[in-house]
mmCIF file of C-alpha atoms in Angstrom:
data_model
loop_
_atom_site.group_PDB
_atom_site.id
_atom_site.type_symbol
_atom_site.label_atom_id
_atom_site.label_comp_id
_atom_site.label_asym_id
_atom_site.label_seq_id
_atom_site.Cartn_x
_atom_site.Cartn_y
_atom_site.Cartn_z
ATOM 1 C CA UNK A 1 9.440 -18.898 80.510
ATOM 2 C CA UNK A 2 11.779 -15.853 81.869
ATOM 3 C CA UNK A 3 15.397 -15.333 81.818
ATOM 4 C CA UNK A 4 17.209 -15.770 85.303
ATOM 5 C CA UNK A 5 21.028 -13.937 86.186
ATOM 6 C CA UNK A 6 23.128 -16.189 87.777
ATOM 7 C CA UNK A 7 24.851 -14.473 90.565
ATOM 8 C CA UNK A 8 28.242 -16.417 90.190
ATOM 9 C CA UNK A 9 28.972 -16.807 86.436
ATOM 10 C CA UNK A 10 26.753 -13.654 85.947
ATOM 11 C CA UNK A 11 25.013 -15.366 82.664
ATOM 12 C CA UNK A 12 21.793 -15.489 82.148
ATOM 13 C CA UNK A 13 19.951 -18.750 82.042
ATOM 14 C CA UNK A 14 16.374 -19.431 80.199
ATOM 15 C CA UNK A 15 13.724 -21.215 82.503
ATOM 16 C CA UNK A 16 10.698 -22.324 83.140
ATOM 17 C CA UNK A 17 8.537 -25.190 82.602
ATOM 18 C CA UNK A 18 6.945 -25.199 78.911
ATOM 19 C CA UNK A 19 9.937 -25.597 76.571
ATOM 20 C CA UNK A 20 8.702 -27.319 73.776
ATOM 21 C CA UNK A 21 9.843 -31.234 72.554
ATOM 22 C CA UNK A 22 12.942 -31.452 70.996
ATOM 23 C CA UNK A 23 14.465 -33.545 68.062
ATOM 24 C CA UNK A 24 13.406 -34.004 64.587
ATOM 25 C CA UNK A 25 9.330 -34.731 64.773
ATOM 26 C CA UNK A 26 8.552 -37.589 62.936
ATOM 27 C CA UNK A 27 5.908 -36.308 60.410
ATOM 28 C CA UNK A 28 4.093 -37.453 56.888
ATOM 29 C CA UNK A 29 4.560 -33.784 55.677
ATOM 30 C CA UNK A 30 7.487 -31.777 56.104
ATOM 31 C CA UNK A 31 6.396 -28.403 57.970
ATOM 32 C CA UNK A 32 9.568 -26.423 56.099
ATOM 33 C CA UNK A 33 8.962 -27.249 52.658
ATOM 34 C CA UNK A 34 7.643 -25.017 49.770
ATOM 35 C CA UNK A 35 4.152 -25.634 49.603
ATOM 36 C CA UNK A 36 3.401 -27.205 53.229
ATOM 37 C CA UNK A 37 -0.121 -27.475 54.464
ATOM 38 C CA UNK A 38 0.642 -25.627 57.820
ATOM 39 C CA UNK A 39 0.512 -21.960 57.788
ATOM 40 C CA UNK A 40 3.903 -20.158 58.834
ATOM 41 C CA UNK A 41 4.877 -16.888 59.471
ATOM 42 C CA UNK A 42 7.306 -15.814 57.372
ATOM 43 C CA UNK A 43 9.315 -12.669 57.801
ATOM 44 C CA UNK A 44 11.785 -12.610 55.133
ATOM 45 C CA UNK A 45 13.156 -14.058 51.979
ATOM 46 C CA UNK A 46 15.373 -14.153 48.991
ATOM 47 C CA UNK A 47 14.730 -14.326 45.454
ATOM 48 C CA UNK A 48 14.788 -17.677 43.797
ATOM 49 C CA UNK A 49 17.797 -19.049 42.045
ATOM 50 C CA UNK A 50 17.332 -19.897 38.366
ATOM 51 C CA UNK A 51 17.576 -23.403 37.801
ATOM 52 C CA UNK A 52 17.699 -24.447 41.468
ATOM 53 C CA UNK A 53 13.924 -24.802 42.199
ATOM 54 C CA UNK A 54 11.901 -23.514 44.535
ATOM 55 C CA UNK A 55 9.821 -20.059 45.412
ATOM 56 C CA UNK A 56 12.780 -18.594 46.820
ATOM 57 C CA UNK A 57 16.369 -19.607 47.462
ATOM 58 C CA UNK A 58 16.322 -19.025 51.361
ATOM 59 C CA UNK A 59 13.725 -17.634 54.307
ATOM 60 C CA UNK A 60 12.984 -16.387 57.663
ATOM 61 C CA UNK A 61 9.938 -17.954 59.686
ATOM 62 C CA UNK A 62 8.975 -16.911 62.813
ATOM 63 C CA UNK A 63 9.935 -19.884 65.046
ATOM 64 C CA UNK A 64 6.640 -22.408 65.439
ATOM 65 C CA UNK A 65 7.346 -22.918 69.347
ATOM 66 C CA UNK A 66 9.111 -19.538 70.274
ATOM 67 C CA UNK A 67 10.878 -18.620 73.200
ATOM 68 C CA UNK A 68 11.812 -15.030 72.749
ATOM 69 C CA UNK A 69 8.711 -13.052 72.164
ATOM 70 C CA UNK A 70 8.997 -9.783 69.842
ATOM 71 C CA UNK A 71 6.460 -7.740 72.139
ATOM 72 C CA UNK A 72 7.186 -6.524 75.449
ATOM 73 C CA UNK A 73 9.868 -4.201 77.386
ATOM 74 C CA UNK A 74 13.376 -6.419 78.679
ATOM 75 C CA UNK A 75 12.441 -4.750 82.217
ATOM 76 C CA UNK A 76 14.659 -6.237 84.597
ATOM 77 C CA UNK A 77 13.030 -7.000 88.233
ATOM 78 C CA UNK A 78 15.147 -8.085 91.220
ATOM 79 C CA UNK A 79 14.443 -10.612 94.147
ATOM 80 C CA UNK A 80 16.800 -10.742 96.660
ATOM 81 C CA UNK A 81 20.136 -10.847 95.451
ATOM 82 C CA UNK A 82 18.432 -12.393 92.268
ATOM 83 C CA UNK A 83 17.919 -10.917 89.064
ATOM 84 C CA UNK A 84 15.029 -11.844 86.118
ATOM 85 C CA UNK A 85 13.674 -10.653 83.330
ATOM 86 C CA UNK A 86 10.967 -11.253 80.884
ATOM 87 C CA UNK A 87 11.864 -12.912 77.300
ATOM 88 C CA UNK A 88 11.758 -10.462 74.985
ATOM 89 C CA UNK A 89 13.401 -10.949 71.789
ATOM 90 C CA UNK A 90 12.820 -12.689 68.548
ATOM 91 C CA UNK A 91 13.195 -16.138 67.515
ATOM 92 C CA UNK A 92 13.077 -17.707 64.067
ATOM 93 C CA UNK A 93 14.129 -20.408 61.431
ATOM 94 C CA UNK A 94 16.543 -19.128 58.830
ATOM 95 C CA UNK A 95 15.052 -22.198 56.375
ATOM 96 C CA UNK A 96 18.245 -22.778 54.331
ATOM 97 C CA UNK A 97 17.573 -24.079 50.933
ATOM 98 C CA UNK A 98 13.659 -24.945 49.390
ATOM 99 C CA UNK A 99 14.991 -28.253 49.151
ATOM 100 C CA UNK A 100 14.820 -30.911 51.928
ATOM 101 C CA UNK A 101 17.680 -33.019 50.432
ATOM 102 C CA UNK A 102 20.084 -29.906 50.081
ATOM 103 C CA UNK A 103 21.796 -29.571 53.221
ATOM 104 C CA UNK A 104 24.747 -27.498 53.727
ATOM 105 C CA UNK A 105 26.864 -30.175 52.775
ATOM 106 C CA UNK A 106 25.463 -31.030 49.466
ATOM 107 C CA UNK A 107 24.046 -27.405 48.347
ATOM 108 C CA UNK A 108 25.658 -25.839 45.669
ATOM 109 C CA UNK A 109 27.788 -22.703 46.769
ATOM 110 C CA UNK A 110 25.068 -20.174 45.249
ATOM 111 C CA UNK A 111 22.749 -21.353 47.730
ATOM 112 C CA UNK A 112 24.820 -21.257 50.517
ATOM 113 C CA UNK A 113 25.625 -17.261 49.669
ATOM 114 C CA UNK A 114 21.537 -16.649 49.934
ATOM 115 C CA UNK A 115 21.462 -18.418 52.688
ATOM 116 C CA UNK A 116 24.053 -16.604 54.560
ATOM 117 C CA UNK A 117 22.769 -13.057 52.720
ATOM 118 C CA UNK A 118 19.925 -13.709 54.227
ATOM 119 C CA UNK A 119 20.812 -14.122 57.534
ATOM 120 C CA UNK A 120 23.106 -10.778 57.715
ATOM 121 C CA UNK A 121 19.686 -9.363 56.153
ATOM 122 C CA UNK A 122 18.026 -10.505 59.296
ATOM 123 C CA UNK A 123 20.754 -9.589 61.836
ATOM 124 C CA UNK A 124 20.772 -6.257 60.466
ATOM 125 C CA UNK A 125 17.481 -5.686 60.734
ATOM 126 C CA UNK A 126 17.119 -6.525 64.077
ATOM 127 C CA UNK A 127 19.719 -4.696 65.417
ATOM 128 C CA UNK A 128 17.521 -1.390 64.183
ATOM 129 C CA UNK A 129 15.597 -2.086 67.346
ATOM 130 C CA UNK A 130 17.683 -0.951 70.610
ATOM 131 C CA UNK A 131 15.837 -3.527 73.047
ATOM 132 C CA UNK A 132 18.234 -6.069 71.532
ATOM 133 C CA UNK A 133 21.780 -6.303 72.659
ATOM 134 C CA UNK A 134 22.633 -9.319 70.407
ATOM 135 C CA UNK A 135 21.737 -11.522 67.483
ATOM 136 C CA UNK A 136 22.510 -15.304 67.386
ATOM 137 C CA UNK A 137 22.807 -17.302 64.252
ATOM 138 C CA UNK A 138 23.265 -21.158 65.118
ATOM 139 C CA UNK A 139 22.667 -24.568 63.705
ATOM 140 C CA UNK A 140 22.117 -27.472 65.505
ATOM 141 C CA UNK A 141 22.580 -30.802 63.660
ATOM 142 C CA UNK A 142 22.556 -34.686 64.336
ATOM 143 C CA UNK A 143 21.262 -36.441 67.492
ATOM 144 C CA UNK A 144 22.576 -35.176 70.701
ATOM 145 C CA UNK A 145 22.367 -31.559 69.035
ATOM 146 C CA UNK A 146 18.992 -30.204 70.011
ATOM 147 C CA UNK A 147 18.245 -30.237 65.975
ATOM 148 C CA UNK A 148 14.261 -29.870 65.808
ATOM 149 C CA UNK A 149 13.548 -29.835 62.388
ATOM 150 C CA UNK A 150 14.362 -32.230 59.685
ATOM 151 C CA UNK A 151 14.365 -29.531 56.921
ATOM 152 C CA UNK A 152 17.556 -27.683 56.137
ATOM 153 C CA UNK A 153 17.419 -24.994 58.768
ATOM 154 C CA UNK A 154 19.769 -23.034 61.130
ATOM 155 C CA UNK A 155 17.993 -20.642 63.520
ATOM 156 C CA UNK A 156 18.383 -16.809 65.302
ATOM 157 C CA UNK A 157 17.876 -15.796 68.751
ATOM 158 C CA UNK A 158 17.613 -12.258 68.956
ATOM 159 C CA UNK A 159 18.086 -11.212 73.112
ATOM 160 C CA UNK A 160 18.068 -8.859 75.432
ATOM 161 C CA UNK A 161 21.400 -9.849 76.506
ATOM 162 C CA UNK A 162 24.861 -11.055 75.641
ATOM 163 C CA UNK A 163 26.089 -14.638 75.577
ATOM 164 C CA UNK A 164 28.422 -15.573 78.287
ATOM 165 C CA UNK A 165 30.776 -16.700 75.346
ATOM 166 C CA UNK A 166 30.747 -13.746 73.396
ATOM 167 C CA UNK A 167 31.358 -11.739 76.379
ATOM 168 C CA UNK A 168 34.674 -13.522 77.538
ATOM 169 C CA UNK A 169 35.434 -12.370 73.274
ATOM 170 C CA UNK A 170 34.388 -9.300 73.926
ATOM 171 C CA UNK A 171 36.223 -8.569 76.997
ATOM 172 C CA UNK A 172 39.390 -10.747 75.902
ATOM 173 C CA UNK A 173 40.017 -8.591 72.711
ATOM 174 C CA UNK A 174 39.653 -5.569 74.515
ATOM 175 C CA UNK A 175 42.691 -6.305 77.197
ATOM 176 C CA UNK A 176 44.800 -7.320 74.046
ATOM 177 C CA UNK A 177 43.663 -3.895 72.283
ATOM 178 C CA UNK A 178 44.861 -1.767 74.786
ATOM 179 C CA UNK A 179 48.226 -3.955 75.314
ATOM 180 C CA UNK A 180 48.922 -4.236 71.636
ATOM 181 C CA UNK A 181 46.560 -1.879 69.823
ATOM 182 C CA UNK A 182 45.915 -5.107 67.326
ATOM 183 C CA UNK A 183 42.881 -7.059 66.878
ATOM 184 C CA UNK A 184 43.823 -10.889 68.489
ATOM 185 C CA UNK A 185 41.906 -12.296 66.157
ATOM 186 C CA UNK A 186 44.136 -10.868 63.242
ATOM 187 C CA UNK A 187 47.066 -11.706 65.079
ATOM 188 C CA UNK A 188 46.109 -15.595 65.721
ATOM 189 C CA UNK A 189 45.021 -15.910 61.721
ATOM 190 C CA UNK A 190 48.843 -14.522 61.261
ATOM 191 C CA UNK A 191 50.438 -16.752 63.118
ATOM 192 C CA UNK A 192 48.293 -19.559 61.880
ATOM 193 C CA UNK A 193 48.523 -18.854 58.163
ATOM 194 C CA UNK A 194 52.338 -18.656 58.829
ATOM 195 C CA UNK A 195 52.788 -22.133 60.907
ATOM 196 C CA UNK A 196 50.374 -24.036 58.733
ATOM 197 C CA UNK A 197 50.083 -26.747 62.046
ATOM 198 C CA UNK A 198 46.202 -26.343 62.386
ATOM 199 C CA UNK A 199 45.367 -24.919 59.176
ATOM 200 C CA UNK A 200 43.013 -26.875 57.502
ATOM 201 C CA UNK A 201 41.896 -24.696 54.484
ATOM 202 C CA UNK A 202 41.632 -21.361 52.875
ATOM 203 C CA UNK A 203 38.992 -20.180 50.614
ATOM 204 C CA UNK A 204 39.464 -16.636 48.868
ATOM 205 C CA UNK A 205 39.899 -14.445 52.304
ATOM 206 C CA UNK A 206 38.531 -17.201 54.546
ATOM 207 C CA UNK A 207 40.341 -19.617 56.555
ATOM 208 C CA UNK A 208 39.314 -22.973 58.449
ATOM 209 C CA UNK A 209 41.950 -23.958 61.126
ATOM 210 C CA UNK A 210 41.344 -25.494 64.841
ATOM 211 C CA UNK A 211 41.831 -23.577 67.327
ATOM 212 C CA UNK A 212 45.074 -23.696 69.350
ATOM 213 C CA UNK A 213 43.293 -24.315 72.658
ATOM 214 C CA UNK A 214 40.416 -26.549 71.490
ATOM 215 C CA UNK A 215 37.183 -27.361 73.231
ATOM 216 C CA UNK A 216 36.237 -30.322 71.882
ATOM 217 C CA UNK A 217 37.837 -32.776 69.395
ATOM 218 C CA UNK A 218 37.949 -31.190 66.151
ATOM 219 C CA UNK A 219 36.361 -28.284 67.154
ATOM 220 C CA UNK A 220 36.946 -25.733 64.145
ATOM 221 C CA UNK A 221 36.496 -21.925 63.356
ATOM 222 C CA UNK A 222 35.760 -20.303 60.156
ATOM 223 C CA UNK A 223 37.144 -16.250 59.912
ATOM 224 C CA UNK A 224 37.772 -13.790 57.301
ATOM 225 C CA UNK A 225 40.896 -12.481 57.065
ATOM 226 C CA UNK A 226 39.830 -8.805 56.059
ATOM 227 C CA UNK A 227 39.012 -7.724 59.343
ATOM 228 C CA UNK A 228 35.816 -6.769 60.356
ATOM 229 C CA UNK A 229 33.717 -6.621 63.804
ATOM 230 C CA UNK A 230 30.128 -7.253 61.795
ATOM 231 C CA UNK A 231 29.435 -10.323 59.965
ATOM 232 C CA UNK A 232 26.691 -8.327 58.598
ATOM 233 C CA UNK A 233 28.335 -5.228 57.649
ATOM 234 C CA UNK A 234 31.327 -7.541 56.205
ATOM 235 C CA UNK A 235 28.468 -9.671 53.909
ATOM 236 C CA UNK A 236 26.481 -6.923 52.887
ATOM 237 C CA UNK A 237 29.366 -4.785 51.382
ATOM 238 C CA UNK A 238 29.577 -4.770 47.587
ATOM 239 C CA UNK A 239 33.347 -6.294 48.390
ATOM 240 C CA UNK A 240 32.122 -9.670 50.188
ATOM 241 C CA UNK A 241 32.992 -12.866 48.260
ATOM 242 C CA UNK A 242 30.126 -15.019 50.600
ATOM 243 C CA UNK A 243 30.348 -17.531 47.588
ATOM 244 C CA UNK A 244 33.810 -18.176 48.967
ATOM 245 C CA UNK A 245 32.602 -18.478 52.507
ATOM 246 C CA UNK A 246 29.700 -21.021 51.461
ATOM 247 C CA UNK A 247 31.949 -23.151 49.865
ATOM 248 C CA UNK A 248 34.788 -23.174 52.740
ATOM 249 C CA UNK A 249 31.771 -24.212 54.929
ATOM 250 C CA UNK A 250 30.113 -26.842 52.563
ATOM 251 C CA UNK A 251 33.603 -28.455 52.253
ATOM 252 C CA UNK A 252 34.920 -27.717 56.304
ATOM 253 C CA UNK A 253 31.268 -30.246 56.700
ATOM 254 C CA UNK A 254 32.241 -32.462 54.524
ATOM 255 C CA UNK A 255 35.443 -32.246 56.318
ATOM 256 C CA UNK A 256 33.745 -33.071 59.875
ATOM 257 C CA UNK A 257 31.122 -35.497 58.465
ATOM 258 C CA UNK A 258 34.235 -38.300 57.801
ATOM 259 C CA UNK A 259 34.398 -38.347 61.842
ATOM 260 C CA UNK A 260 31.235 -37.145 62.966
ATOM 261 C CA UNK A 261 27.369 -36.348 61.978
ATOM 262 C CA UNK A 262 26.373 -34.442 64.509
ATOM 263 C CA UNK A 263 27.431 -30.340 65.246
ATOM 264 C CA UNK A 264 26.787 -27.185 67.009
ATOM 265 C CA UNK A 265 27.651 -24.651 64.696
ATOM 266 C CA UNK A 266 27.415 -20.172 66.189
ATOM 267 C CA UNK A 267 28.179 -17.479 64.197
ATOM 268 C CA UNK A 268 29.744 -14.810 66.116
ATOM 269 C CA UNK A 269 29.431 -11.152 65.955
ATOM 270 C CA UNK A 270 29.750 -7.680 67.158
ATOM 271 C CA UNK A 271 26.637 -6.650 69.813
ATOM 272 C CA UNK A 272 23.880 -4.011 68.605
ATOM 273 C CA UNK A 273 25.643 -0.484 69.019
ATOM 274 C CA UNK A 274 21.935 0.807 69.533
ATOM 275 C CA UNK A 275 22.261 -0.823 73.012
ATOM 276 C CA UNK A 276 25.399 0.355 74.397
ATOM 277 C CA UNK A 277 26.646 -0.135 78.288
ATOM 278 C CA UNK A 278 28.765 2.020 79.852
ATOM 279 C CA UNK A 279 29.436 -0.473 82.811
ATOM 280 C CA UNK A 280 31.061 -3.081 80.158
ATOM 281 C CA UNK A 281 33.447 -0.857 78.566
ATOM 282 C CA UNK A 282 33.907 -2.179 75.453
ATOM 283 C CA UNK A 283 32.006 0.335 73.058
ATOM 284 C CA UNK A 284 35.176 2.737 72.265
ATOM 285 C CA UNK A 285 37.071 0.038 70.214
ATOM 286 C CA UNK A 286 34.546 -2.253 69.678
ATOM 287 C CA UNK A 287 34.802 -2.200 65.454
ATOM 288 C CA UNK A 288 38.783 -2.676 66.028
ATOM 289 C CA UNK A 289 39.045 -5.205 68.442
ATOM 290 C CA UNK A 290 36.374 -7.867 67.439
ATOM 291 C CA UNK A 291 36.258 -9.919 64.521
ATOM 292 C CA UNK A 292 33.693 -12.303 63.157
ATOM 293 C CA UNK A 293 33.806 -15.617 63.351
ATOM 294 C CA UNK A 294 32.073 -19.069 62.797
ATOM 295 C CA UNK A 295 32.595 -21.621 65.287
ATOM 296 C CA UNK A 296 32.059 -25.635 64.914
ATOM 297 C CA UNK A 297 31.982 -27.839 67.481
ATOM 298 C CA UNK A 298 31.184 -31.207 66.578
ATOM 299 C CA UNK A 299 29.838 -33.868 68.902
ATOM 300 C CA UNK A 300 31.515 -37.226 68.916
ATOM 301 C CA UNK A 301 29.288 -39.891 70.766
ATOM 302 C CA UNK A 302 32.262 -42.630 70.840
ATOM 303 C CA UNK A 303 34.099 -40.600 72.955
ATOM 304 C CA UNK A 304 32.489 -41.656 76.560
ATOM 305 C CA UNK A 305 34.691 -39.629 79.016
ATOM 306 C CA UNK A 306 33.501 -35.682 79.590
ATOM 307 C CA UNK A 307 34.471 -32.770 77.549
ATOM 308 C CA UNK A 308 35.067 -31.032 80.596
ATOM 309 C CA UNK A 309 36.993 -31.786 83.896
ATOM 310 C CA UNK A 310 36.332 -29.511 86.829
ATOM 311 C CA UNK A 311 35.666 -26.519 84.473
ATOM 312 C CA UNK A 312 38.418 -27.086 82.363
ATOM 313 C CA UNK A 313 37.617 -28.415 78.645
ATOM 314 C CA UNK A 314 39.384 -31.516 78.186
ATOM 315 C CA UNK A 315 39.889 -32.915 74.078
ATOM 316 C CA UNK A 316 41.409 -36.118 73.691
ATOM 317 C CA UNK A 317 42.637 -34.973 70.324
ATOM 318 C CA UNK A 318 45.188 -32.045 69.767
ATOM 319 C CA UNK A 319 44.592 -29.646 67.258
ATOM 320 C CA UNK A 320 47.502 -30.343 64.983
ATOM 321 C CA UNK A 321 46.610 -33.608 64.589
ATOM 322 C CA UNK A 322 42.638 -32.686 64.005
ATOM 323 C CA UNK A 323 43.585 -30.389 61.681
ATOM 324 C CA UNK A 324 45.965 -32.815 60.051
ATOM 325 C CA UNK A 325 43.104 -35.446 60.141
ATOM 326 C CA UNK A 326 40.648 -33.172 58.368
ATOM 327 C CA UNK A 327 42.843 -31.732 55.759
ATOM 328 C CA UNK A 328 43.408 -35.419 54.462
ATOM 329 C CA UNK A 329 39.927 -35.898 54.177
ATOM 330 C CA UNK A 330 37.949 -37.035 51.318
ATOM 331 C CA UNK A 331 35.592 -34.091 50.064
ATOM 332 C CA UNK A 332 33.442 -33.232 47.251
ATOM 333 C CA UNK A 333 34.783 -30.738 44.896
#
């Protein structure tokens, strides 16, 4: 496997020809459980919850079938107009709860905040080491998804490099900076919060809505409205309320699941200041002009025609109406 620029969209794509099987395997013994005969390299945890079960509440495995590899130097080599690189990183399984049956959806809100403590633990940790310009946190769920395990689990990609997504963020809330000097992520949750249209729930300082210019049908995003650039700085501060947050996600799935099983669900935060470019001149305002975010995009099989149409995302559903649709939902309390 190595990582391969492309010259036009200048993002970088993961090759090669040993990725491993995807989907759910079908096995007598689940390899994520407490207690499972196969030996797993774990690399962090958290503390059990009284009452809940389990060895711990929440834990970080090195990934069985890796494709970032912790060991190595992100040297970049050109050939031709071409540019590659080797895949150094990290990859692991953030296992979510001890519990198969306790998926996001049904887990109580306790174990959602270890869960997500956890994985600021890990982000924060990784970004101590300057080969890394960014951490991804994502869950993939459902068929369709690219979901491999059958166990509670979301997983974390550390890289060498930032995702194309991020950097249109990045480089979007930087122009409105120096316009407006305001984050544009503050200023959409204002205007938001004061039209109600595509609001679909707030939680203590978070707030669900879909997004004026959706992707997908029903896509939704999750944001605090305390600004911050870190999702781990923001969860690890004495002030963060992530009990709040694990129950606006628990219910925004519960939410999604009336339409739809399967999601993509990203987390979204700042890059590693260790690994600072000068060529992408974003640095200077960096903690003022980004702001955290979780982003859902759920997959809807019945809908045959393409999400996208000559580049351009194309949702057959408006966001008003989604979020309309999804506040009326029937949810768990």
């Amino acid at each position: 496997m190595e990582l391969r620029k492309d010259p036009l969209t200048r993002s970088w794509v993961l090759t090669g020809d040993d990725l491993p099987d995807s989907g759910p395997r079908a096995a007598t013994e689940c390899r994520l459980c407490p207690g499972a005969g196969e030996r797993l390299q774990q690399v962090s945890s958290r503390a059990a919850i009284p009452g809940l079960g389990g060895p711990w509440s929440a834990r970080a495995i090195v990934h069985p079938s890796a494709v970032y590899h912790i060991e190595g130097t992100p040297e970049r080599r050109g050939e031709g107009l071409y540019d590659r690189m080797p895949t150094v990183g990290a990859h692991e399984v953030l296992v979510e709860n001890p519990r198969h049956d306790r998926p996001l959806w049904k887990a109580d809100d306790s174990e959602i905040e270890q869960f997500l403590l956890l994985a600021a633990q890990r982000i924060q940790d990784l970004k101590r080491d300057a080969r890394f310009r960014y951490i991804s946190v994502f869950k993939n769920y459902g068929v369709g998804s690219g979901q491999e395990f059958e166990h509670p689990n979301s997983e974390l990609a550390a890289t060498t490099f930032i995702p194309r997504r991020v950097l249109y963020e990045l480089r979007a809330g930087l122009d409105y900076f120096r316009q407006k000097e305001r984050c544009v992520f503050c200023d959409i949750l204002a205007q938001e919060i004061r039209t109600g249209q595509r609001i679909i729930e707030i939680r203590g300082d978070y707030v669900a809505l879909c997004p004026y210019a959706t992707r997908v049908p029903y896509e939704t995003w999750i944001l605090p409205r305390t600004h911050d650039a870190a999702f781990e700085h923001a969860a690890l501060s004495p002030s963060a309320k992530l009990r709040d947050l694990g129950g606006l996600i628990r219910r925004t799935l519960q939410r999604l699941r009336t339409l739809t099983e399967p999601f993509h669900l990203v987390l979204h935060t700042s890059p590693n200041h260790l690994h600072q470019s000068a060529s992408l001149g974003y640095w200077k305002t960096l903690d003022q002009d980004y702001h955290w975010h979780i982003e859902i995009l759920p997959i809807l099989a019945a809908k045959a025609k393409s999400y996208t149409f000559k580049e351009v995302y194309y949702s057959p559903v408006s966001p008003e109406s989604a979020a309309k649709r999804l506040r009326e939902a029937p949810i768990e309390i």
